[in-house]
GROMACS .gro file of C-alpha atoms in nm:
model
  293
    1MET     CA    1  -2.661  -0.710   2.332
    2SER     CA    2  -2.984  -0.912   2.303
    3GLU     CA    3  -3.008  -1.289   2.267
    4THR     CA    4  -3.072  -1.251   1.896
    5GLN     CA    5  -2.767  -1.031   1.841
    6ARG     CA    6  -2.419  -1.151   1.749
    7GLU     CA    7  -2.082  -0.995   1.672
    8GLY     CA    8  -1.929  -1.095   1.343
    9LEU     CA    9  -1.683  -1.022   1.066
   10VAL     CA   10  -1.790  -0.895   0.723
   11VAL     CA   11  -1.621  -1.130   0.478
   12ARG     CA   12  -1.786  -1.018   0.154
   13ARG     CA   13  -2.022  -0.764   0.003
   14TYR     CA   14  -2.209  -0.886  -0.301
   15GLY     CA   15  -2.546  -0.835  -0.468
   16GLY     CA   16  -2.670  -0.595  -0.202
   17PHE     CA   17  -2.592  -0.837   0.083
   18TYR     CA   18  -2.319  -0.828   0.347
   19TYR     CA   19  -2.197  -1.175   0.436
   20VAL     CA   20  -2.107  -1.186   0.806
   21PHE     CA   21  -1.914  -1.467   0.979
   22THR     CA   22  -2.033  -1.505   1.338
   23GLY     CA   23  -1.795  -1.781   1.444
   24GLU     CA   24  -2.054  -2.046   1.368
   25ALA     CA   25  -2.191  -1.960   1.024
   26VAL     CA   26  -2.191  -1.698   0.749
   27LEU     CA   27  -2.516  -1.501   0.738
   28ALA     CA   28  -2.646  -1.295   0.446
   29CYS     CA   29  -2.731  -0.957   0.600
   30LYS     CA   30  -2.893  -0.633   0.498
   31LEU     CA   31  -2.811  -0.296   0.655
   32ARG     CA   32  -3.014  -0.067   0.872
   33GLY     CA   33  -3.067   0.258   0.683
   34LYS     CA   34  -2.871   0.464   0.935
   35ILE     CA   35  -2.544   0.286   0.855
   36ARG     CA   36  -2.590   0.245   0.479
   37ASP     CA   37  -2.267   0.281   0.278
   38GLN     CA   38  -2.059   0.269   0.597
   39VAL     CA   39  -1.984  -0.104   0.604
   40VAL     CA   40  -1.686  -0.260   0.423
   41THR     CA   41  -1.523  -0.600   0.409
   42GLY     CA   42  -1.318  -0.662   0.724
   43ASP     CA   43  -1.550  -0.466   0.952
   44ARG     CA   44  -1.644  -0.609   1.290
   45VAL     CA   45  -2.019  -0.560   1.323
   46VAL     CA   46  -2.315  -0.632   1.548
   47ILE     CA   47  -2.602  -0.808   1.371
   48THR     CA   48  -2.952  -0.917   1.459
   49VAL     CA   49  -3.019  -1.274   1.351
   50LEU     CA   50  -3.355  -1.289   1.170
   51GLY     CA   51  -3.384  -1.647   1.060
   52THR     CA   52  -3.194  -1.931   0.899
   53GLY     CA   53  -2.894  -1.778   0.728
   54THR     CA   54  -3.010  -1.414   0.740
   55GLY     CA   55  -2.965  -1.108   0.956
   56VAL     CA   56  -2.946  -0.729   0.977
   57VAL     CA   57  -2.630  -0.528   1.044
   58GLU     CA   58  -2.708  -0.295   1.334
   59LYS     CA   59  -2.371  -0.140   1.421
   60VAL     CA   60  -2.014  -0.111   1.295
   61LEU     CA   61  -1.751  -0.155   1.567
   62PRO     CA   62  -1.441   0.071   1.579
   63ARG     CA   63  -1.179  -0.007   1.315
   64ARG     CA   64  -0.811  -0.067   1.388
   65THR     CA   65  -0.706   0.016   1.034
   66GLU     CA   66  -0.878   0.120   0.713
   67LEU     CA   67  -0.768   0.111   0.351
   68VAL     CA   68  -0.946   0.322   0.091
   69ARG     CA   69  -0.827   0.150  -0.225
   70PRO     CA   70  -0.884  -0.141  -0.195
   71ARG     CA   71  -1.167  -0.069   0.052
   72ILE     CA   72  -1.116  -0.299   0.349
   73ALA     CA   73  -1.094  -0.259   0.727
   74ASN     CA   74  -0.895  -0.407   1.016
   75VAL     CA   75  -0.608  -0.539   0.805
   76ASP     CA   76  -0.292  -0.637   0.996
   77LYS     CA   77  -0.057  -0.746   0.717
   78VAL     CA   78  -0.021  -0.679   0.347
   79PHE     CA   79   0.138  -0.921   0.104
   80ILE     CA   80   0.262  -0.710  -0.187
   81VAL     CA   81   0.264  -0.947  -0.482
   82PHE     CA   82   0.472  -0.909  -0.796
   83SER     CA   83   0.588  -1.170  -1.042
   84CYS     CA   84   0.944  -1.276  -1.119
   85ASN     CA   85   0.855  -1.235  -1.484
   86CYS     CA   86   0.555  -1.196  -1.714
   87PRO     CA   87   0.504  -0.916  -1.623
   88GLU     CA   88   0.833  -0.777  -1.495
   89PRO     CA   89   0.788  -0.606  -1.156
   90SER     CA   90   0.786  -0.230  -1.115
   91LEU     CA   91   1.024  -0.105  -0.847
   92VAL     CA   92   0.846   0.232  -0.839
   93LEU     CA   93   0.511   0.067  -0.767
   94LEU     CA   94   0.670  -0.164  -0.511
   95ASP     CA   95   0.819   0.129  -0.318
   96ARG     CA   96   0.492   0.318  -0.340
   97LEU     CA   97   0.303   0.024  -0.192
   98LEU     CA   98   0.564  -0.018   0.083
   99VAL     CA   99   0.520   0.349   0.179
  100LEU     CA  100   0.142   0.309   0.181
  101ALA     CA  101   0.165   0.001   0.401
  102SER     CA  102   0.387   0.187   0.646
  103CYS     CA  103   0.155   0.489   0.652
  104HIS     CA  104  -0.139   0.265   0.741
  105GLY     CA  105   0.054   0.079   1.010
  106LEU     CA  106   0.051  -0.252   0.822
  107TYR     CA  107   0.330  -0.510   0.831
  108PRO     CA  108   0.445  -0.562   0.471
  109TYR     CA  109   0.567  -0.877   0.301
  110ILE     CA  110   0.709  -0.873  -0.050
  111VAL     CA  111   0.594  -1.176  -0.247
  112LEU     CA  112   0.762  -1.263  -0.576
  113ASN     CA  113   0.529  -1.506  -0.749
  114LYS     CA  114   0.600  -1.718  -1.057
  115CYS     CA  115   0.945  -1.805  -0.919
  116ASP     CA  116   0.938  -2.110  -1.146
  117LEU     CA  117   1.022  -1.863  -1.426
  118ASP     CA  118   1.363  -1.708  -1.487
  119PRO     CA  119   1.367  -1.379  -1.292
  120ALA     CA  120   1.360  -1.055  -1.487
  121PRO     CA  121   1.632  -0.797  -1.407
  122ARG     CA  122   1.406  -0.599  -1.172
  123ALA     CA  123   1.309  -0.918  -0.991
  124VAL     CA  124   1.680  -0.984  -0.935
  125ASP     CA  125   1.707  -0.634  -0.786
  126ILE     CA  126   1.423  -0.713  -0.547
  127ILE     CA  127   1.577  -1.044  -0.439
  128ASP     CA  128   1.919  -0.887  -0.391
  129TYR     CA  129   1.826  -0.563  -0.216
  130TYR     CA  130   1.502  -0.564  -0.019
  131PRO     CA  131   1.586  -0.841   0.233
  132ARG     CA  132   1.912  -0.657   0.309
  133ALA     CA  133   1.712  -0.338   0.361
  134GLY     CA  134   1.499  -0.518   0.620
  135TYR     CA  135   1.188  -0.632   0.433
  136LYS     CA  136   1.050  -0.985   0.449
  137LEU     CA  137   1.062  -1.153   0.106
  138ILE     CA  138   0.877  -1.471   0.011
  139LEU     CA  139   0.932  -1.650  -0.321
  140THR     CA  140   0.624  -1.836  -0.438
  141SER     CA  141   0.498  -2.040  -0.729
  142ALA     CA  142   0.134  -2.128  -0.777
  143VAL     CA  143   0.256  -2.386  -1.031
  144ASN     CA  144   0.483  -2.599  -0.810
  145GLY     CA  145   0.362  -2.486  -0.466
  146GLU     CA  146   0.686  -2.322  -0.354
  147GLY     CA  147   0.639  -2.075  -0.069
  148ILE     CA  148   0.266  -2.141  -0.023
  149ASP     CA  149   0.311  -2.294   0.323
  150GLU     CA  150   0.518  -1.994   0.429
  151VAL     CA  151   0.242  -1.754   0.321
  152VAL     CA  152  -0.016  -1.959   0.514
  153LYS     CA  153   0.204  -1.955   0.825
  154GLU     CA  154   0.252  -1.577   0.813
  155VAL     CA  155  -0.123  -1.515   0.774
  156GLU     CA  156  -0.200  -1.709   1.093
  157GLY     CA  157  -0.408  -1.515   1.343
  158SER     CA  158  -0.438  -1.203   1.127
  159ILE     CA  159  -0.642  -1.035   0.859
  160SER     CA  160  -0.411  -1.007   0.562
  161VAL     CA  161  -0.455  -0.869   0.215
  162LEU     CA  162  -0.293  -0.952  -0.117
  163ALA     CA  163  -0.211  -0.634  -0.307
  164GLY     CA  164  -0.037  -0.568  -0.634
  165PRO     CA  165  -0.100  -0.511  -1.004
  166SER     CA  166  -0.304  -0.739  -1.226
  167GLY     CA  167  -0.142  -1.038  -1.388
  168VAL     CA  168   0.103  -1.123  -1.110
  169GLY     CA  169  -0.094  -1.428  -1.000
  170LYS     CA  170  -0.280  -1.316  -0.686
  171SER     CA  171  -0.585  -1.528  -0.770
  172SER     CA  172  -0.359  -1.820  -0.864
  173LEU     CA  173  -0.190  -1.790  -0.524
  174LEU     CA  174  -0.525  -1.802  -0.351
  175ASN     CA  175  -0.620  -2.107  -0.556
  176ALA     CA  176  -0.298  -2.272  -0.431
  177VAL     CA  177  -0.377  -2.176  -0.071
  178PHE     CA  178  -0.740  -2.289  -0.106
  179PRO     CA  179  -0.731  -2.582  -0.349
  180ASP     CA  180  -1.099  -2.658  -0.283
  181ARG     CA  181  -1.204  -2.316  -0.410
  182TYR     CA  182  -1.167  -2.187  -0.762
  183LEU     CA  183  -1.106  -1.822  -0.840
  184PRO     CA  184  -1.100  -1.718  -1.207
  185THR     CA  185  -0.762  -1.633  -1.355
  186GLN     CA  186  -0.662  -1.495  -1.691
  187GLU     CA  187  -0.352  -1.495  -1.904
  188ILE     CA  188  -0.129  -1.194  -1.964
  189SER     CA  189  -0.236  -0.979  -2.257
  190GLU     CA  190   0.001  -1.035  -2.550
  191LYS     CA  191  -0.067  -0.680  -2.671
  192THR     CA  192   0.007  -0.488  -2.349
  193GLY     CA  193   0.214  -0.739  -2.150
  194ARG     CA  194  -0.010  -0.668  -1.854
  195GLY     CA  195  -0.262  -0.873  -1.668
  196ARG     CA  196  -0.635  -0.836  -1.702
  197HIS     CA  197  -0.842  -0.771  -1.391
  198THR     CA  198  -1.005  -1.089  -1.263
  199THR     CA  199  -1.111  -0.991  -0.911
  200ARG     CA  200  -1.423  -0.773  -0.903
  201HIS     CA  201  -1.481  -0.733  -0.530
  202VAL     CA  202  -1.298  -0.764  -0.200
  203GLU     CA  203  -1.355  -1.094  -0.022
  204LEU     CA  204  -1.200  -1.253   0.288
  205PHE     CA  205  -1.115  -1.624   0.284
  206SER     CA  206  -1.065  -1.818   0.608
  207LEU     CA  207  -0.770  -2.041   0.689
  208GLU     CA  208  -0.772  -2.334   0.928
  209ASN     CA  209  -0.503  -2.163   1.137
  210GLY     CA  210  -0.742  -1.882   1.230
  211GLY     CA  211  -0.625  -1.629   0.973
  212TRP     CA  212  -0.811  -1.447   0.700
  213ILE     CA  213  -0.673  -1.342   0.365
  214ALA     CA  214  -0.830  -1.116   0.104
  215ASP     CA  215  -0.797  -1.094  -0.268
  216THR     CA  216  -0.850  -0.739  -0.391
  217PRO     CA  217  -0.915  -0.577  -0.728
  218GLY     CA  218  -0.590  -0.508  -0.915
  219PHE     CA  219  -0.446  -0.161  -0.939
  220SER     CA  220  -0.140   0.007  -1.085
  221VAL     CA  221  -0.141   0.365  -0.951
  222MET     CA  222  -0.194   0.478  -0.594
  223ASP     CA  223  -0.163   0.831  -0.460
  224LEU     CA  224   0.059   0.886  -0.160
  225PRO     CA  225  -0.131   0.990   0.153
  226ARG     CA  226  -0.106   1.345   0.276
  227MET     CA  227   0.204   1.393   0.492
  228LYS     CA  228   0.474   1.644   0.580
  229ARG     CA  229   0.786   1.631   0.365
  230GLU     CA  230   1.006   1.544   0.663
  231ASP     CA  231   0.789   1.239   0.738
  232LEU     CA  232   0.848   1.054   0.411
  233ALA     CA  233   1.191   0.913   0.501
  234ARG     CA  234   1.041   0.740   0.806
  235HIS     CA  235   0.858   0.509   0.566
  236PHE     CA  236   1.186   0.396   0.404
  237ILE     CA  237   1.302   0.161   0.676
  238GLU     CA  238   1.671   0.170   0.586
  239PHE     CA  239   1.672   0.554   0.582
  240ASP     CA  240   1.523   0.615   0.925
  241PRO     CA  241   1.813   0.484   1.142
  242LEU     CA  242   2.062   0.696   0.946
  243ALA     CA  243   1.879   1.025   1.009
  244ALA     CA  244   2.046   1.062   1.350
  245TYR     CA  245   2.384   1.090   1.175
  246CYS     CA  246   2.282   1.367   0.935
  247ARG     CA  247   2.419   1.716   0.997
  248PHE     CA  248   2.072   1.872   1.009
  249ALA     CA  249   1.797   1.741   1.236
  250ASP     CA  250   1.535   1.816   0.971
  251CYS     CA  251   1.739   1.671   0.683
  252LEU     CA  252   1.528   1.568   0.384
  253HIS     CA  253   1.817   1.362   0.241
  254TYR     CA  254   1.791   1.554  -0.083
  255GLN     CA  255   2.004   1.867  -0.128
  256GLU     CA  256   2.158   1.895   0.218
  257GLU     CA  257   2.529   1.852   0.287
  258ASN     CA  258   2.669   1.592   0.527
  259CYS     CA  259   2.367   1.367   0.479
  260ALA     CA  260   2.416   1.013   0.610
  261VAL     CA  261   2.154   0.874   0.371
  262LYS     CA  262   2.321   1.018   0.061
  263GLU     CA  263   2.657   0.896   0.186
  264SER     CA  264   2.510   0.548   0.222
  265VAL     CA  265   2.382   0.571  -0.136
  266SER     CA  266   2.728   0.673  -0.260
  267ARG     CA  267   2.879   0.369  -0.087
  268GLY     CA  268   2.625   0.139  -0.252
  269GLU     CA  269   2.462   0.041   0.076
  270ILE     CA  270   2.132   0.197  -0.031
  271ALA     CA  271   2.039   0.110  -0.388
  272GLN     CA  272   2.042   0.398  -0.633
  273PHE     CA  273   1.697   0.307  -0.768
  274ARG     CA  274   1.555   0.307  -0.416
  275TYR     CA  275   1.694   0.656  -0.349
  276GLN     CA  276   1.566   0.782  -0.684
  277ASN     CA  277   1.218   0.658  -0.600
  278TYR     CA  278   1.240   0.837  -0.265
  279CYS     CA  279   1.335   1.164  -0.439
  280SER     CA  280   1.047   1.125  -0.683
  281PHE     CA  281   0.800   1.063  -0.400
  282LEU     CA  282   0.946   1.359  -0.207
  283GLY     CA  283   0.864   1.581  -0.505
  284GLU     CA  284   0.505   1.455  -0.496
  285VAL     CA  285   0.475   1.522  -0.124
  286ILE     CA  286   0.617   1.875  -0.157
  287GLU     CA  287   0.382   1.955  -0.446
  288ALA     CA  288   0.087   1.822  -0.247
  289GLU     CA  289   0.190   2.044   0.048
  290ARG     CA  290   0.169   2.349  -0.179
  291CYS     CA  291  -0.178   2.248  -0.298
  292TYR     CA  292  -0.307   2.213   0.059
  293ARG     CA  293  -0.186   2.555   0.170
   0.00000   0.00000   0.00000
């Protein structure tokens, strides 16, 4: 690496420029033609410094992880944000996002924002069940500041991403974490009961504790990644330990007899809605297997 070259982190892509943090400053960089369209937020890159505040991205370093939607690289943790109310959380979408996080090797946190509001029935289900299943749950309020310090602590030393549908308060959470920065927020649509998209691009924000956190464009539907049908249960953390007690080594926990997972469901240890979501996802995976043959 020459004296004019630096390693850095891509923190934002906007207006044809890639903004790269080098440890000392953020430089507005263009790309060499050979790597055009290959650079995303979160990439570690090698740049050539051209002048005050500018540079050229020469090389993309190997990625640890990569998400396609939202497009971001080298994420360690994902904070899956829903609201206690307005809008009511979707348990199907929550489980889908938890599976996706597991498939990508990311550590998931469930964040229930707007905890200053009375929780909707599905929010109560989340509070009651998911910590028992083994997931980390954080209750937050951008209004009164509850849980913000806990989020900041968990982000320390990592690249983390906020994910979840529009209207749950992701931008409001970031405004609470970074009170000196303002990100636009919008109210819930009275007509649809859903949030309007306010984030238009992926951007990393730095914390004093050495962590980075990204706000990402909202989404409501995500396809499950390609996998074998017998692999799905591994991404339901309370299912996986029970598989050793099933009668069949390749048990799908669906129609088989003497299934430890189904027995746990019948005893109320695994929530019925959680098992139903698993069965629905299993159907998707099996159908996708047929399409790939």
